[in-house]
Every structure is written in structure tokens, then in C-alpha cells.
Short mmCIF file of N, CA and C and ligand atoms in Angstrom, two decimals:
data_model
loop_
_atom_site.label_atom_id
_atom_site.label_comp_id
_atom_site.label_asym_id
_atom_site.label_seq_id
_atom_site.Cartn_x
_atom_site.Cartn_y
_atom_site.Cartn_z
N MET A 1 0.77 -1.38 0.21
CA MET A 1 -0.35 -0.15 0.20
C MET A 1 1.34 1.21 -0.16
N GLU A 2 0.62 2.05 -0.99
CA GLU A 2 1.70 3.27 -1.12
C GLU A 2 1.56 4.42 0.11
N ASN A 3 1.63 4.77 0.69
CA ASN A 3 2.32 5.74 1.80
C ASN A 3 1.96 5.34 3.06
N CYS A 4 2.17 4.34 2.89
CA CYS A 4 1.76 3.75 4.43
C CYS A 4 3.14 3.06 4.69
N ILE A 5 3.21 3.82 5.91
CA ILE A 5 4.60 3.74 7.03
C ILE A 5 5.09 2.14 6.84
N PHE A 6 4.61 1.65 7.28
CA PHE A 6 4.24 -0.05 8.17
C PHE A 6 4.61 -0.75 6.50
N CYS A 7 4.01 -0.93 5.28
CA CYS A 7 4.42 -1.36 4.23
C CYS A 7 5.66 -1.25 4.04
N LYS A 8 6.20 0.33 4.05
CA LYS A 8 7.43 0.90 3.42
C LYS A 8 7.95 -0.20 4.63
N ILE A 9 8.11 -0.17 5.81
CA ILE A 9 9.17 -0.65 6.77
C ILE A 9 9.22 -2.41 6.17
N VAL A 10 7.83 -2.98 6.21
CA VAL A 10 7.91 -4.32 5.57
C VAL A 10 9.15 -4.86 3.81
N ALA A 11 9.29 -3.66 3.72
CA ALA A 11 9.39 -3.32 2.18
C ALA A 11 10.84 -3.48 2.76
N GLY A 12 11.31 -2.39 3.28
CA GLY A 12 12.86 -2.34 3.78
C GLY A 12 13.06 -0.81 3.38
N GLU A 13 12.28 0.13 2.68
CA GLU A 13 12.23 1.15 1.93
C GLU A 13 12.45 2.27 3.08
N ILE A 14 12.22 1.77 4.44
CA ILE A 14 12.54 2.46 5.82
C ILE A 14 12.84 1.85 6.94
N PRO A 15 14.35 1.48 7.06
CA PRO A 15 14.76 0.94 7.55
C PRO A 15 14.92 0.66 9.30
N SER A 16 14.30 -0.44 9.50
CA SER A 16 14.23 -0.17 10.86
C SER A 16 14.62 -1.81 11.46
N PRO A 17 15.65 -2.22 12.43
CA PRO A 17 15.65 -3.31 12.72
C PRO A 17 15.32 -4.09 13.18
N ARG A 18 14.79 -5.28 12.73
CA ARG A 18 13.30 -6.79 13.06
C ARG A 18 14.29 -7.45 13.95
N PHE A 19 13.33 -7.45 14.92
CA PHE A 19 13.86 -8.95 16.35
C PHE A 19 13.22 -9.49 16.06
N TYR A 20 12.61 -10.19 15.16
CA TYR A 20 11.63 -11.33 14.73
C TYR A 20 11.04 -10.94 12.62
N GLU A 21 11.54 -11.95 12.20
CA GLU A 21 10.71 -12.10 10.83
C GLU A 21 10.13 -13.38 10.21
N ASP A 22 9.59 -13.38 9.70
CA ASP A 22 8.95 -15.05 9.12
C ASP A 22 7.92 -14.46 8.07
N GLY A 23 7.32 -15.64 7.12
CA GLY A 23 6.46 -15.23 5.69
C GLY A 23 5.19 -14.32 6.21
N ASP A 24 4.43 -14.27 7.48
CA ASP A 24 3.46 -13.59 7.92
C ASP A 24 3.67 -12.60 8.48
N MET A 25 5.13 -12.12 9.14
CA MET A 25 4.97 -10.85 9.83
C MET A 25 6.58 -10.55 10.21
N ILE A 26 6.21 -8.92 10.60
CA ILE A 26 8.10 -8.36 11.09
C ILE A 26 7.43 -8.34 12.81
N VAL A 27 8.96 -8.43 13.78
CA VAL A 27 8.77 -7.49 14.92
C VAL A 27 9.64 -6.33 14.91
N ILE A 28 9.38 -5.12 15.05
CA ILE A 28 10.39 -4.20 15.27
C ILE A 28 9.86 -3.85 16.67
N LYS A 29 10.88 -2.82 17.07
CA LYS A 29 10.55 -1.91 18.61
C LYS A 29 9.97 -0.54 18.36
N ASP A 30 8.95 -0.21 18.55
CA ASP A 30 8.11 1.42 18.99
C ASP A 30 9.26 2.12 18.54
N ILE A 31 9.57 2.84 18.02
CA ILE A 31 10.01 4.49 18.00
C ILE A 31 10.07 5.46 19.46
N GLU A 32 8.69 5.53 19.65
CA GLU A 32 8.13 5.56 21.02
C GLU A 32 7.37 4.74 22.47
N PRO A 33 8.23 4.55 22.38
CA PRO A 33 8.17 2.97 23.62
C PRO A 33 7.38 3.40 24.82
N LYS A 34 6.20 2.83 24.51
CA LYS A 34 5.09 3.47 26.77
C LYS A 34 5.88 2.45 27.55
N ALA A 35 6.71 1.31 27.51
CA ALA A 35 7.10 0.74 28.38
C ALA A 35 8.90 -0.13 28.08
N LYS A 36 9.46 -0.56 29.00
CA LYS A 36 10.63 -0.88 28.99
C LYS A 36 10.65 -1.46 27.75
N LEU A 37 10.31 -2.47 27.15
CA LEU A 37 10.12 -2.96 26.30
C LEU A 37 8.58 -3.19 25.33
N HIS A 38 8.81 -2.16 23.99
CA HIS A 38 7.39 -1.99 23.09
C HIS A 38 8.32 -2.61 22.19
N TYR A 39 7.18 -3.45 21.50
CA TYR A 39 7.10 -3.59 20.13
C TYR A 39 6.06 -3.98 19.85
N LEU A 40 6.66 -4.16 17.94
CA LEU A 40 5.18 -3.81 17.36
C LEU A 40 5.48 -5.21 16.28
N CYS A 41 3.96 -5.49 16.29
CA CYS A 41 3.67 -6.74 15.10
C CYS A 41 3.27 -6.54 14.68
N ILE A 42 4.38 -6.73 13.63
CA ILE A 42 3.20 -6.47 11.79
C ILE A 42 3.08 -7.36 11.08
N PRO A 43 1.71 -7.82 10.65
CA PRO A 43 1.59 -8.37 9.48
C PRO A 43 2.01 -8.00 8.23
N LYS A 44 2.31 -8.62 7.51
CA LYS A 44 2.95 -7.85 5.69
C LYS A 44 1.72 -7.60 5.27
N THR A 45 1.08 -8.18 5.57
CA THR A 45 -0.61 -7.89 4.20
C THR A 45 -0.75 -6.43 4.59
N HIS A 46 -1.73 -5.48 3.96
CA HIS A 46 -1.69 -4.54 4.36
C HIS A 46 -3.33 -4.48 4.58
N PHE A 47 -4.25 -4.66 5.96
CA PHE A 47 -5.40 -3.67 5.83
C PHE A 47 -4.75 -3.64 7.63
N ALA A 48 -5.77 -2.42 7.65
CA ALA A 48 -6.21 -1.47 8.45
C ALA A 48 -6.41 -2.59 9.91
N LEU A 49 -8.44 -2.61 9.86
CA LEU A 49 -9.06 -2.97 10.93
C LEU A 49 -9.54 -4.26 11.12
N LEU A 50 -9.61 -4.88 11.95
CA LEU A 50 -10.01 -6.63 12.15
C LEU A 50 -12.02 -6.58 11.64
N SER A 51 -12.66 -5.74 11.86
CA SER A 51 -13.67 -5.95 10.61
C SER A 51 -13.10 -5.64 9.20
N GLU A 52 -11.84 -5.64 8.61
CA GLU A 52 -11.63 -5.79 7.15
C GLU A 52 -11.40 -7.33 6.92
N MET A 53 -11.04 -7.61 7.66
CA MET A 53 -10.75 -9.94 8.61
C MET A 53 -11.62 -10.37 7.14
N ASP A 54 -11.11 -11.39 6.20
CA ASP A 54 -11.64 -12.17 5.55
C ASP A 54 -10.45 -13.57 5.97
N GLU A 55 -11.19 -15.28 5.52
CA GLU A 55 -11.27 -16.09 6.19
C GLU A 55 -9.26 -16.27 5.84
N GLU A 56 -8.40 -15.11 4.62
CA GLU A 56 -6.96 -15.21 4.98
C GLU A 56 -6.60 -14.94 5.88
N LYS A 57 -7.03 -13.59 6.13
CA LYS A 57 -6.33 -12.73 6.84
C LYS A 57 -6.88 -13.79 8.48
N ALA A 58 -7.76 -13.60 7.93
CA ALA A 58 -7.88 -14.54 9.98
C ALA A 58 -6.50 -15.56 10.27
N GLU A 59 -6.82 -16.19 9.09
CA GLU A 59 -5.63 -17.40 9.27
C GLU A 59 -4.14 -16.93 9.29
N LEU A 60 -4.33 -15.79 8.62
CA LEU A 60 -2.76 -14.69 8.58
C LEU A 60 -2.87 -14.84 10.31
N LEU A 61 -3.94 -13.91 11.00
CA LEU A 61 -3.46 -13.16 12.60
C LEU A 61 -3.80 -14.84 13.41
N LYS A 62 -4.18 -15.95 12.90
CA LYS A 62 -3.45 -16.60 13.62
C LYS A 62 -2.99 -16.99 14.16
N ARG A 63 -1.85 -17.76 12.61
CA ARG A 63 -0.27 -17.78 12.61
C ARG A 63 0.30 -17.16 13.55
N VAL A 64 0.02 -15.43 13.50
CA VAL A 64 1.08 -14.65 14.19
C VAL A 64 0.34 -14.39 15.49
N MET A 65 -0.43 -14.83 16.14
CA MET A 65 -1.08 -15.24 16.97
C MET A 65 -0.47 -16.39 18.03
N LYS A 66 0.05 -17.44 17.06
CA LYS A 66 0.05 -18.07 17.95
C LYS A 66 1.36 -18.38 18.28
N LYS A 67 2.67 -17.77 17.30
CA LYS A 67 3.47 -17.21 17.85
C LYS A 67 4.07 -16.16 18.67
N ILE A 68 3.73 -15.14 18.69
CA ILE A 68 3.74 -14.33 19.79
C ILE A 68 4.32 -15.00 20.82
N PRO A 69 3.40 -16.06 21.91
CA PRO A 69 3.72 -16.60 23.72
C PRO A 69 5.64 -17.14 22.83
N GLU A 70 5.48 -18.03 21.77
CA GLU A 70 7.13 -17.93 21.55
C GLU A 70 8.46 -17.29 21.65
N LEU A 71 7.49 -16.31 20.96
CA LEU A 71 8.34 -15.15 21.02
C LEU A 71 8.80 -14.51 22.13
N ALA A 72 7.31 -14.04 22.44
CA ALA A 72 7.48 -13.76 23.93
C ALA A 72 8.80 -14.29 25.21
N ASN A 73 8.70 -15.22 25.16
CA ASN A 73 9.35 -16.21 26.20
C ASN A 73 10.42 -15.96 25.12
N GLY A 74 10.92 -15.84 23.90
CA GLY A 74 12.38 -16.25 23.76
C GLY A 74 13.31 -14.59 23.29
N VAL A 75 13.37 -14.48 22.08
CA VAL A 75 14.43 -13.36 21.75
C VAL A 75 13.11 -11.65 21.52
N LEU A 76 11.98 -11.70 22.90
CA LEU A 76 11.82 -11.01 22.63
C LEU A 76 12.35 -10.28 24.34
N GLY A 77 12.37 -11.51 24.98
CA GLY A 77 12.56 -11.31 26.43
C GLY A 77 11.35 -10.90 27.33
N LEU A 78 9.91 -11.30 27.11
CA LEU A 78 8.94 -10.61 28.12
C LEU A 78 7.70 -11.77 28.66
N SER A 79 9.50 -12.76 28.95
CA SER A 79 8.54 -13.83 29.75
C SER A 79 8.68 -13.85 31.07
N GLY A 80 7.70 -12.68 31.64
CA GLY A 80 7.40 -12.23 32.85
C GLY A 80 6.31 -12.09 32.84
N GLY A 81 5.79 -11.56 31.43
CA GLY A 81 4.66 -11.27 30.82
C GLY A 81 4.47 -10.00 30.09
N TYR A 82 3.08 -9.76 29.47
CA TYR A 82 3.25 -8.65 28.38
C TYR A 82 1.85 -8.31 28.28
N ARG A 83 1.83 -7.25 27.75
CA ARG A 83 0.32 -6.68 27.76
C ARG A 83 -0.17 -6.39 25.84
N MET A 84 -0.66 -6.72 25.67
CA MET A 84 -0.68 -7.06 24.12
C MET A 84 -2.09 -5.63 23.49
N ILE A 85 -1.52 -5.04 23.09
CA ILE A 85 -2.60 -3.78 22.19
C ILE A 85 -3.12 -3.98 21.12
N VAL A 86 -4.39 -3.18 20.23
CA VAL A 86 -5.09 -3.81 18.96
C VAL A 86 -5.42 -2.26 18.95
N ASN A 87 -5.49 -1.68 18.66
CA ASN A 87 -5.91 0.03 18.39
C ASN A 87 -6.08 -0.12 17.09
N GLN A 88 -8.02 0.36 17.42
CA GLN A 88 -8.97 0.24 15.88
C GLN A 88 -9.68 1.65 16.28
N GLY A 89 -9.01 1.98 14.95
CA GLY A 89 -9.66 4.00 14.45
C GLY A 89 -9.29 4.30 15.31
N ALA A 90 -10.47 5.97 15.15
CA ALA A 90 -9.89 6.95 15.67
C ALA A 90 -9.78 6.94 16.81
N ASP A 91 -10.80 6.55 18.32
CA ASP A 91 -11.33 6.59 18.98
C ASP A 91 -10.80 5.68 19.86
N GLY A 92 -9.83 4.35 18.85
CA GLY A 92 -9.53 3.54 19.59
C GLY A 92 -7.94 4.04 19.52
N GLY A 93 -7.41 5.33 19.23
CA GLY A 93 -6.46 5.70 18.86
C GLY A 93 -5.29 5.35 18.29
N GLN A 94 -5.73 5.18 17.06
CA GLN A 94 -4.86 3.71 15.89
C GLN A 94 -4.08 5.40 14.86
N SER A 95 -3.34 5.44 15.21
CA SER A 95 -2.22 6.47 14.42
C SER A 95 -2.04 6.07 12.88
N VAL A 96 -1.34 3.89 12.66
CA VAL A 96 -1.43 4.12 11.74
C VAL A 96 -2.10 3.20 11.30
N PRO A 97 -2.58 3.29 10.16
CA PRO A 97 -3.88 2.34 9.51
C PRO A 97 -3.51 1.60 9.35
N HIS A 98 -2.52 0.29 9.33
CA HIS A 98 -1.94 -0.92 9.13
C HIS A 98 -1.93 -1.67 9.71
N LEU A 99 -2.77 -3.17 10.19
CA LEU A 99 -2.94 -3.52 12.05
C LEU A 99 -1.87 -4.17 12.49
N HIS A 100 -1.61 -3.72 13.42
CA HIS A 100 -0.37 -4.13 14.08
C HIS A 100 -0.96 -4.48 15.20
N ILE A 101 0.04 -5.14 16.13
CA ILE A 101 0.39 -5.99 17.41
C ILE A 101 0.83 -4.73 18.61
N HIS A 102 0.72 -4.57 19.24
CA HIS A 102 1.43 -3.82 20.70
C HIS A 102 2.16 -4.50 21.13
N LEU A 103 3.36 -5.14 21.79
CA LEU A 103 3.55 -6.00 22.34
C LEU A 103 4.60 -5.13 23.69
N LEU A 104 3.99 -5.03 25.03
CA LEU A 104 4.68 -3.73 25.71
C LEU A 104 5.21 -4.90 27.06
N GLY A 105 5.87 -4.43 27.92
CA GLY A 105 6.62 -5.57 28.75
C GLY A 105 7.78 -4.80 29.68
N GLY A 106 8.92 -6.32 29.85
CA GLY A 106 9.77 -5.60 30.99
C GLY A 106 10.18 -5.53 31.35
N GLU A 107 8.37 -4.89 32.11
CA GLU A 107 8.45 -4.35 33.44
C GLU A 107 7.21 -4.83 34.48
N THR A 108 6.77 -3.78 35.30
CA THR A 108 5.26 -4.69 35.76
C THR A 108 4.69 -3.81 35.30
N LEU A 109 3.62 -4.04 34.14
CA LEU A 109 2.67 -2.57 33.75
C LEU A 109 1.47 -1.95 34.93
N THR A 110 1.64 -1.04 35.05
CA THR A 110 -0.07 -0.74 35.72
C THR A 110 -0.96 0.58 35.26
N GLY A 111 -1.77 0.59 35.36
CA GLY A 111 -3.20 2.07 35.46
C GLY A 111 -3.45 1.63 34.04
N PHE A 112 -4.17 0.60 33.93
CA PHE A 112 -5.23 -0.02 32.72
C PHE A 112 -6.11 0.06 33.92
P1 AMP B 1 -1.17 2.98 17.18
O1 AMP B 1 -1.35 4.44 17.70
O2 AMP B 1 -1.72 2.07 17.27
O3 AMP B 1 -1.59 3.37 15.49
O4 AMP B 1 0.63 2.33 16.84
C1 AMP B 1 1.35 2.87 15.56
C2 AMP B 1 2.40 3.22 16.79
O5 AMP B 1 3.76 3.05 15.82
C3 AMP B 1 3.15 4.43 17.15
O6 AMP B 1 3.05 3.60 18.75
C4 AMP B 1 4.25 5.05 16.58
O7 AMP B 1 5.01 5.10 17.65
C5 AMP B 1 4.92 3.72 16.15
N1 AMP B 1 5.76 4.38 14.69
C6 AMP B 1 5.09 4.96 14.19
N2 AMP B 1 6.31 4.90 12.95
C7 AMP B 1 7.27 4.31 13.10
C8 AMP B 1 8.59 3.88 12.58
N3 AMP B 1 9.21 4.45 11.81
N4 AMP B 1 9.27 2.69 13.64
C9 AMP B 1 8.63 1.96 14.79
N5 AMP B 1 7.75 2.26 15.42
C10 AMP B 1 6.71 2.87 14.87
ZN1 ZN B 2 0.14 -0.71 4.87
#
């Protein structure tokens, strides 16, 4: 998708270190971390909202969700636990219209 910052990161047009990558997604660090560790799991397919999900995207997200605990306990250093956030639309505070999963941790999170 043209002019999508996450599509550009996925394509390598904007450099960003990848903590994990497979055929379905990349995991990068958020540039404005809201916790000691703040990652973004970004599916390689562009779509903004869960309401756009079809069977193919549902399968993609299923694989992504299955992978996250394994990554959390391994390379991401989130074995103590983590918070998962998926912002949806304006009221949800979504600033990048390419669906992504925030993973926050590395400390005990409060305030929810
Ligand atoms: P959201 O507000 O849920 O759409 O989340 C978008 C997130 O992307 C925000 O937390 C931003 O800090 C983060 N972000 C924006 N641009 C970049 C970038 N180039 N590299 C890493 N994270 C980014
Ligand atoms: Zn995109």
C-alpha cells in the first residue's frame, strides 16, 4: 500500500531493526516506547482494521497470535508477561492504518 509507513518498513524502504521475521510478519521496536520493552508485530499484508478480516487474513492473524507467546518467551525477552494492544480506528487511538499488535513489557505494567 502506497504511503503506508508500515508497508515501507516491511518492504525495507524505511530501515528498522527486525527482532523477528517470517513469511507472515515482522517484529520491530516502537520508536516511542510506552514501556521498557515495546514491540510492534506487523503483519506483512496491508489492512487497517479487524473488520476488514476475511478467511485469509483470519488465518494470517491466527498464525501471528500462535507465534507471539513463543517469541515473548524467547527473543523478545518478555517471559515475565506482557500486555497486548490492538488499537482500532480514531477512538481507539490508531495512528497507523496498518493493523499491528503492540507488545509491552519488560517491567510490571500498571494503570489499566
Ligand atoms: P497505533 O497508534 O496503535 O496506530 O500505533 C502506531 C505506533 O507506531 C505508535 O506507537 C508509534 O510510536 C509507532 N511508530 C510510528 N512510526 C514508527 C516507526 N518508523 N518505527 C517504529 N514505530 C513507529
Ligand atoms: Zn501498510
